Amino acid sequence: MERISIKGPYNFEQVLSRLALDPLNQIDQQERSVQVPLIVDGDKYVVKVTSTGTIEEPAFEVSGKTNQAVVFRLREIFQWVQPLNDIHAHFRHTDLAPIFKEHMGTPLVLDFDPYNCLLKCIVHQQLNLKFAHTLTQRFVTTFGTEVNGVYFYPDPERLARVKIEELRELQFSGRKAEYVIGVAQAIVEGKLELHKLHEKTDDEIMEELVKIKGIGPWTVQNFLVFGLGRPNLFPIADIGLQNALKKLYNMDRKPTKEEMEGYKQSWEPYASYASLYLWRSIE
DNA sequence: AACCAGGGAAGAT
DNA sequence: ATCTTCCATGGT
């Protein structure tokens, strides 16, 4: 058992309701806890994170088989290292001030694993969120592995051998099936080394990943935000963000990409947080 | 029934 | 380089 306390504001209730949208996540709203599947140094762990504090004075318990590296990884995933005060201060005098006020203390929580994140982004392309989650759940429960009641995504070696027809049965489109299998094969063949991306810049990662079939700008941007926790991305092709801005500015149309670029610049260097809070504003 | 969904590839201009 | 078309299927 490990106890952790951080500076507020940090709204873990929000985090849990957000995680609850993905049926793969094991949430206990009563207990205010979530089971977190992790792969650290090649070993699988399932640890339980429980909120024991408040928004102003956040505190957490981590239980299960843990060690220093696991806790370090949890700090990254739940962004316990990033004081949200600075972020809120940055947006206090922007058009987004009301949205940030309403969703005060919403952290940018990462996916439990960058590889999962990349696959999930591809599955989610151009699908409504509900069906996207259903499809992801089928994919992971069919080809992944279960540990203590929690599913891990199929590792690249397994996914690389999956046939397109097997994914078609789950209602993947033929193309989407090719894309996820292709990503797994690229990893197995050593053409894609996700663990080496940490040292690269956003632009370098964009240049590298868009070469892979099925990965376009939107997917890379989402991967940078939710896979690697990069702070300054604003996916201008994202329908959700376009709708959020249309609503914010009472427009009768969606913003153009030029307008989207302009908004992004005005929110740098924390554009990822603008994205995050805009998404919340239409949920 | 028609249109949209937290896109992207391939082909056409 | 920028603009279409097609992909496939659930949701509204």
CSV table of C-alpha atoms (C1' of nucleotides) in Angstrom, one decimal:
chain,number,residue,atom,x,y,z
A,1,MET,CA,0.0,0.0,0.0
A,2,GLU,CA,1.2,3.4,-1.0
A,3,ARG,CA,-0.2,6.8,0.0
A,4,ILE,CA,0.2,9.9,-2.2
A,5,SER,CA,-1.0,13.4,-1.7
A,6,ILE,CA,-0.7,16.2,-4.3
A,7,LYS,CA,-1.5,19.9,-4.7
A,8,GLY,CA,-5.1,20.7,-5.7
A,9,PRO,CA,-7.3,21.4,-7.5
A,10,TYR,CA,-7.7,17.8,-8.8
A,11,ASN,CA,-11.1,16.3,-9.5
A,12,PHE,CA,-10.8,12.5,-9.3
A,13,GLU,CA,-14.6,12.0,-9.5
A,14,GLN,CA,-14.4,13.6,-12.9
A,15,VAL,CA,-11.6,11.2,-13.9
A,16,LEU,CA,-13.6,8.2,-12.8
A,17,SER,CA,-16.7,9.2,-14.7
A,18,ARG,CA,-14.6,9.8,-17.7
A,19,LEU,CA,-12.9,6.4,-17.4
A,20,ALA,CA,-16.3,4.8,-16.9
A,21,LEU,CA,-17.2,5.7,-20.5
A,22,ASP,CA,-14.8,2.9,-21.6
A,23,PRO,CA,-16.5,-0.4,-20.6
A,24,LEU,CA,-13.0,-2.0,-20.3
A,25,ASN,CA,-12.2,0.1,-17.2
A,26,GLN,CA,-13.2,-1.4,-13.8
A,27,ILE,CA,-14.5,1.4,-11.8
A,28,ASP,CA,-16.1,1.4,-8.3
A,29,GLN,CA,-17.8,4.8,-7.9
A,30,GLN,CA,-18.8,4.0,-4.3
A,31,GLU,CA,-15.3,3.3,-3.3
A,32,ARG,CA,-13.9,6.0,-5.7
A,33,SER,CA,-11.4,3.5,-7.2
A,34,VAL,CA,-10.2,2.2,-10.5
A,35,GLN,CA,-8.2,-0.9,-11.4
A,36,VAL,CA,-5.2,0.0,-13.5
A,37,PRO,CA,-3.6,-2.5,-15.8
A,38,LEU,CA,0.1,-1.6,-16.3
A,39,ILE,CA,3.1,-3.0,-18.1
A,40,VAL,CA,6.3,-1.8,-16.4
A,41,ASP,CA,9.6,-3.2,-17.5
A,42,GLY,CA,7.9,-6.0,-19.4
A,43,ASP,CA,5.9,-7.2,-16.4
A,44,LYS,CA,2.1,-7.0,-16.0
A,45,TYR,CA,0.6,-5.4,-12.9
A,46,VAL,CA,-2.9,-4.6,-11.9
A,47,VAL,CA,-3.1,-2.0,-9.2
A,48,LYS,CA,-6.0,-0.3,-7.6
A,49,VAL,CA,-6.0,3.5,-7.3
A,50,THR,CA,-8.5,4.9,-4.7
A,51,SER,CA,-9.2,8.5,-4.0
A,52,THR,CA,-9.1,9.3,-0.3
A,53,GLY,CA,-9.0,13.1,-0.5
A,54,THR,CA,-10.9,16.1,-1.9
A,55,ILE,CA,-10.7,18.3,-4.9
A,56,GLU,CA,-8.7,20.9,-2.9
A,57,GLU,CA,-6.6,18.4,-1.0
A,58,PRO,CA,-6.3,15.4,-3.2
A,59,ALA,CA,-4.9,12.1,-1.8
A,60,PHE,CA,-4.7,8.6,-3.2
A,61,GLU,CA,-4.0,5.1,-2.1
A,62,VAL,CA,-2.3,2.6,-4.4
A,63,SER,CA,-2.9,-1.0,-3.5
A,64,GLY,CA,-1.9,-4.3,-5.1
A,65,LYS,CA,1.6,-5.5,-6.1
A,66,THR,CA,3.4,-2.3,-6.5
A,67,ASN,CA,7.0,-0.9,-6.5
A,68,GLN,CA,8.7,2.4,-7.2
A,69,ALA,CA,8.5,2.1,-11.0
A,70,VAL,CA,4.8,1.3,-10.9
A,71,VAL,CA,4.1,4.4,-8.7
A,72,PHE,CA,6.3,6.5,-11.0
A,73,ARG,CA,4.2,5.4,-13.9
A,74,LEU,CA,1.0,6.1,-12.1
A,75,ARG,CA,2.2,9.7,-11.4
A,76,GLU,CA,2.6,10.1,-15.2
A,77,ILE,CA,-0.7,8.6,-16.1
A,78,PHE,CA,-2.8,10.5,-13.7
A,79,GLN,CA,-0.6,13.6,-14.1
A,80,TRP,CA,0.0,13.9,-10.3
A,81,VAL,CA,3.1,15.8,-11.3
A,82,GLN,CA,1.4,18.7,-13.1
A,83,PRO,CA,0.0,21.4,-10.8
A,84,LEU,CA,-3.3,22.4,-12.4
A,85,ASN,CA,-3.1,25.9,-10.9
A,86,ASP,CA,-0.7,27.0,-13.5
A,87,ILE,CA,-2.9,25.7,-16.3
A,88,HIS,CA,-6.0,27.5,-14.9
A,89,ALA,CA,-4.0,30.7,-14.5
A,90,HIS,CA,-3.0,30.5,-18.2
A,91,PHE,CA,-6.6,30.3,-19.4
A,92,ARG,CA,-8.1,32.8,-16.9
A,93,HIS,CA,-8.1,35.7,-19.4
A,94,THR,CA,-9.0,33.7,-22.5
A,95,ASP,CA,-12.3,32.9,-24.1
A,96,LEU,CA,-12.1,29.5,-22.5
A,97,ALA,CA,-12.2,31.0,-18.9
A,98,PRO,CA,-15.9,29.9,-18.3
A,99,ILE,CA,-15.2,26.4,-19.5
A,100,PHE,CA,-12.1,26.1,-17.3
A,101,LYS,CA,-14.1,27.4,-14.3
A,102,GLU,CA,-16.9,25.0,-14.8
A,103,HIS,CA,-14.6,22.0,-15.1
A,104,MET,CA,-12.1,23.2,-12.5
A,105,GLY,CA,-9.5,20.5,-11.5
A,106,THR,CA,-10.0,18.3,-14.6
A,107,PRO,CA,-6.6,16.7,-15.2
A,108,LEU,CA,-5.2,15.4,-18.5
A,109,VAL,CA,-5.2,11.7,-17.7
A,110,LEU,CA,-3.2,9.5,-20.0
A,111,ASP,CA,-4.1,6.2,-21.5
A,112,PHE,CA,-2.7,3.3,-19.4
A,113,ASP,CA,-0.2,2.5,-22.2
A,114,PRO,CA,1.0,4.4,-25.3
A,115,TYR,CA,0.5,1.3,-27.4
A,116,ASN,CA,-3.0,0.9,-26.2
A,117,CYS,CA,-3.6,4.5,-27.0
A,118,LEU,CA,-2.4,4.2,-30.6
A,119,LEU,CA,-4.6,1.2,-31.3
A,120,LYS,CA,-7.6,2.9,-29.6
A,121,CYS,CA,-7.1,6.1,-31.6
A,122,ILE,CA,-7.2,4.1,-34.9
A,123,VAL,CA,-10.3,2.1,-33.8
A,124,HIS,CA,-12.0,5.4,-32.8
A,125,GLN,CA,-11.4,7.1,-36.2
A,126,GLN,CA,-14.7,8.4,-37.6
A,127,LEU,CA,-16.9,6.5,-35.3
A,128,ASN,CA,-19.4,7.7,-32.7
A,129,LEU,CA,-17.9,7.3,-29.2
A,130,LYS,CA,-20.4,4.7,-28.0
A,131,PHE,CA,-19.8,2.3,-30.9
A,132,ALA,CA,-16.1,3.0,-30.8
A,133,HIS,CA,-16.0,1.8,-27.2
A,134,THR,CA,-18.1,-1.2,-28.0
A,135,LEU,CA,-15.7,-2.1,-30.8
A,136,THR,CA,-12.6,-1.6,-28.7
A,137,GLN,CA,-14.1,-3.8,-25.9
A,138,ARG,CA,-14.8,-6.6,-28.4
A,139,PHE,CA,-11.3,-6.3,-29.7
A,140,VAL,CA,-9.6,-6.4,-26.4
A,141,THR,CA,-11.8,-9.1,-24.8
A,142,THR,CA,-11.4,-11.3,-27.9
A,143,PHE,CA,-7.7,-11.0,-28.5
A,144,GLY,CA,-6.3,-9.6,-25.2
A,145,THR,CA,-5.4,-11.4,-22.0
A,146,GLU,CA,-7.2,-11.2,-18.6
A,147,VAL,CA,-5.4,-10.6,-15.4
A,148,ASN,CA,-7.3,-10.4,-12.1
A,149,GLY,CA,-10.5,-9.5,-13.9
A,150,VAL,CA,-8.9,-6.7,-16.0
A,151,TYR,CA,-8.1,-7.0,-19.7
A,152,PHE,CA,-4.8,-6.1,-21.3
A,153,TYR,CA,-4.7,-5.3,-25.0
A,154,PRO,CA,-3.3,-8.1,-27.2
A,155,ASP,CA,0.5,-7.6,-27.4
A,156,PRO,CA,1.9,-6.8,-30.8
A,157,GLU,CA,3.1,-10.4,-31.4
A,158,ARG,CA,-0.4,-11.7,-31.0
A,159,LEU,CA,-2.1,-8.9,-32.9
A,160,ALA,CA,0.3,-9.3,-35.8
A,161,ARG,CA,-1.0,-12.8,-36.4
A,162,VAL,CA,-4.7,-11.9,-36.3
A,163,LYS,CA,-6.5,-12.2,-39.7
A,164,ILE,CA,-8.5,-9.4,-41.2
A,165,GLU,CA,-11.5,-11.7,-41.3
A,166,GLU,CA,-11.4,-12.2,-37.6
A,167,LEU,CA,-11.7,-8.5,-37.0
A,168,ARG,CA,-14.4,-8.1,-39.7
A,169,GLU,CA,-16.4,-10.5,-37.5
A,170,LEU,CA,-16.2,-8.0,-34.7
A,171,GLN,CA,-17.5,-5.4,-37.2
A,172,PHE,CA,-14.2,-3.7,-38.0
A,173,SER,CA,-14.1,-2.3,-41.5
A,174,GLY,CA,-11.6,-4.0,-43.7
A,175,ARG,CA,-9.4,-1.0,-43.7
A,176,LYS,CA,-9.5,-0.5,-40.0
A,177,ALA,CA,-8.6,-4.2,-39.6
A,178,GLU,CA,-5.6,-3.7,-41.9
A,179,TYR,CA,-4.5,-0.6,-40.0
A,180,VAL,CA,-4.3,-2.2,-36.5
A,181,ILE,CA,-2.7,-5.4,-37.7
A,182,GLY,CA,-0.2,-3.3,-39.7
A,183,VAL,CA,0.8,-1.3,-36.7
A,184,ALA,CA,1.4,-4.5,-34.7
A,185,GLN,CA,3.5,-5.9,-37.5
A,186,ALA,CA,5.5,-2.7,-37.7
A,187,ILE,CA,6.3,-3.0,-34.0
A,188,VAL,CA,7.2,-6.7,-34.3
A,189,GLU,CA,9.5,-6.0,-37.2
A,190,GLY,CA,11.2,-3.2,-35.3
A,191,LYS,CA,10.0,-0.5,-37.7
A,192,LEU,CA,8.1,1.3,-35.0
A,193,GLU,CA,9.7,1.7,-31.6
A,194,LEU,CA,7.1,3.4,-29.3
A,195,HIS,CA,9.4,3.3,-26.3
A,196,LYS,CA,11.9,5.5,-28.2
A,197,LEU,CA,9.5,8.3,-28.9
A,198,HIS,CA,9.9,10.0,-25.5
A,199,GLU,CA,13.1,11.7,-26.5
A,200,LYS,CA,11.6,13.1,-29.7
A,201,THR,CA,9.7,16.4,-30.4
A,202,ASP,CA,6.1,16.5,-31.4
A,203,ASP,CA,7.0,17.4,-34.9
A,204,GLU,CA,9.5,14.6,-35.2
A,205,ILE,CA,6.9,12.1,-34.0
A,206,MET,CA,4.3,13.4,-36.4
A,207,GLU,CA,6.7,13.0,-39.3
A,208,GLU,CA,7.5,9.5,-38.3
A,209,LEU,CA,4.1,8.2,-37.5
A,210,VAL,CA,2.1,9.5,-40.4
A,211,LYS,CA,4.2,7.3,-42.7
A,212,ILE,CA,2.4,4.3,-41.2
A,213,LYS,CA,-0.8,3.3,-43.1
A,214,GLY,CA,-3.9,4.2,-41.1
A,215,ILE,CA,-2.2,6.8,-39.0
A,216,GLY,CA,-3.0,10.4,-40.0
A,217,PRO,CA,-2.5,13.8,-38.3
A,218,TRP,CA,-5.6,13.4,-36.0
A,219,THR,CA,-4.4,10.0,-34.7
A,220,VAL,CA,-0.9,11.3,-34.0
A,221,GLN,CA,-2.1,14.4,-32.2
A,222,ASN,CA,-4.4,12.3,-30.0
A,223,PHE,CA,-1.6,9.9,-29.4
A,224,LEU,CA,0.7,12.8,-28.4
A,225,VAL,CA,-1.9,14.1,-25.9
A,226,PHE,CA,-3.2,10.8,-24.4
A,227,GLY,CA,-0.3,8.5,-25.1
A,228,LEU,CA,2.6,10.7,-24.2
A,229,GLY,CA,1.0,13.5,-22.3
A,230,ARG,CA,2.3,16.3,-24.5
A,231,PRO,CA,0.8,19.7,-23.5
A,232,ASN,CA,0.5,21.6,-26.7
A,233,LEU,CA,-1.7,19.7,-29.3
A,234,PHE,CA,-5.0,20.8,-30.8
A,235,PRO,CA,-6.4,18.3,-33.3
A,236,ILE,CA,-8.0,20.6,-35.8
A,237,ALA,CA,-9.6,17.7,-37.7
A,238,ASP,CA,-11.5,16.7,-34.6
A,239,ILE,CA,-15.3,16.9,-35.0
A,240,GLY,CA,-15.8,17.2,-31.3
A,241,LEU,CA,-13.5,20.2,-31.0
A,242,GLN,CA,-15.2,21.8,-34.0
A,243,ASN,CA,-18.6,21.3,-32.5
A,244,ALA,CA,-17.4,22.7,-29.1
A,245,LEU,CA,-16.1,25.9,-30.7
A,246,LYS,CA,-19.3,26.2,-32.8
A,247,LYS,CA,-21.2,26.1,-29.5
A,248,LEU,CA,-18.8,28.4,-27.6
A,249,TYR,CA,-18.9,31.1,-30.2
A,250,ASN,CA,-22.6,30.6,-31.2
A,251,MET,CA,-21.7,30.0,-34.8
A,252,ASP,CA,-24.1,28.6,-37.4
A,253,ARG,CA,-21.3,26.5,-39.0
A,254,LYS,CA,-18.2,24.6,-37.9
A,255,PRO,CA,-15.0,26.6,-37.9
A,256,THR,CA,-12.6,26.4,-40.9
A,257,LYS,CA,-9.2,24.9,-40.5
A,258,GLU,CA,-7.7,28.3,-40.7
A,259,GLU,CA,-9.8,29.4,-37.8
A,260,MET,CA,-8.9,26.3,-35.9
A,261,GLU,CA,-5.2,27.1,-36.4
A,262,GLY,CA,-5.8,30.6,-35.1
A,263,TYR,CA,-7.5,29.3,-31.9
A,264,LYS,CA,-4.7,26.8,-31.4
A,265,GLN,CA,-2.1,29.6,-31.5
A,266,SER,CA,-3.9,31.7,-29.0
A,267,TRP,CA,-3.9,28.8,-26.4
A,268,GLU,CA,-0.3,27.8,-26.7
A,269,PRO,CA,1.8,26.4,-25.1
A,270,TYR,CA,-1.0,24.5,-23.4
A,271,ALA,CA,-3.3,23.8,-26.3
A,272,SER,CA,-3.8,20.2,-25.2
A,273,TYR,CA,-5.6,21.5,-22.1
A,274,ALA,CA,-7.8,23.7,-24.3
A,275,SER,CA,-8.7,20.6,-26.3
A,276,LEU,CA,-9.4,18.6,-23.1
A,277,TYR,CA,-11.7,21.3,-21.6
A,278,LEU,CA,-13.5,21.9,-24.9
A,279,TRP,CA,-14.3,18.2,-25.2
A,280,ARG,CA,-15.7,18.3,-21.6
A,281,SER,CA,-17.8,21.3,-22.6
A,282,ILE,CA,-19.9,19.3,-25.0
A,283,GLU,CA,-20.3,16.1,-23.0
B,1,DA,C1',-34.7,7.9,-44.2
B,2,DA,C1',-31.0,10.7,-44.2
B,3,DC,C1',-27.2,12.3,-42.2
B,4,DC,C1',-23.5,12.2,-38.9
B,5,DA,C1',-19.6,10.1,-36.3
B,6,DG,C1',-13.6,12.8,-31.4
B,7,DG,C1',-10.5,10.2,-40.0
B,8,DG,C1',-7.6,8.5,-43.5
B,9,DA,C1',-6.2,6.6,-48.1
B,10,DA,C1',-6.3,6.8,-52.8
B,11,DG,C1',-7.4,9.1,-56.8
B,12,DA,C1',-8.4,13.4,-59.4
B,13,DT,C1',-7.5,18.2,-60.3
C,1,DA,C1',-0.5,21.0,-52.7
C,2,DT,C1',-5.6,20.9,-52.3
C,3,DC,C1',-10.2,18.9,-53.4
C,4,DT,C1',-13.3,14.5,-53.9
C,5,DT,C1',-14.7,9.9,-53.1
C,6,DC,C1',-15.0,5.9,-50.7
C,7,DC,C1',-14.7,3.1,-46.7
C,8,DA,C1',-18.4,0.5,-43.2
C,9,DT,C1',-21.6,0.6,-39.5
C,10,DG,C1',-24.0,2.2,-35.3
C,11,DG,C1',-26.5,6.1,-33.5
C,12,DT,C1',-30.1,9.8,-33.8
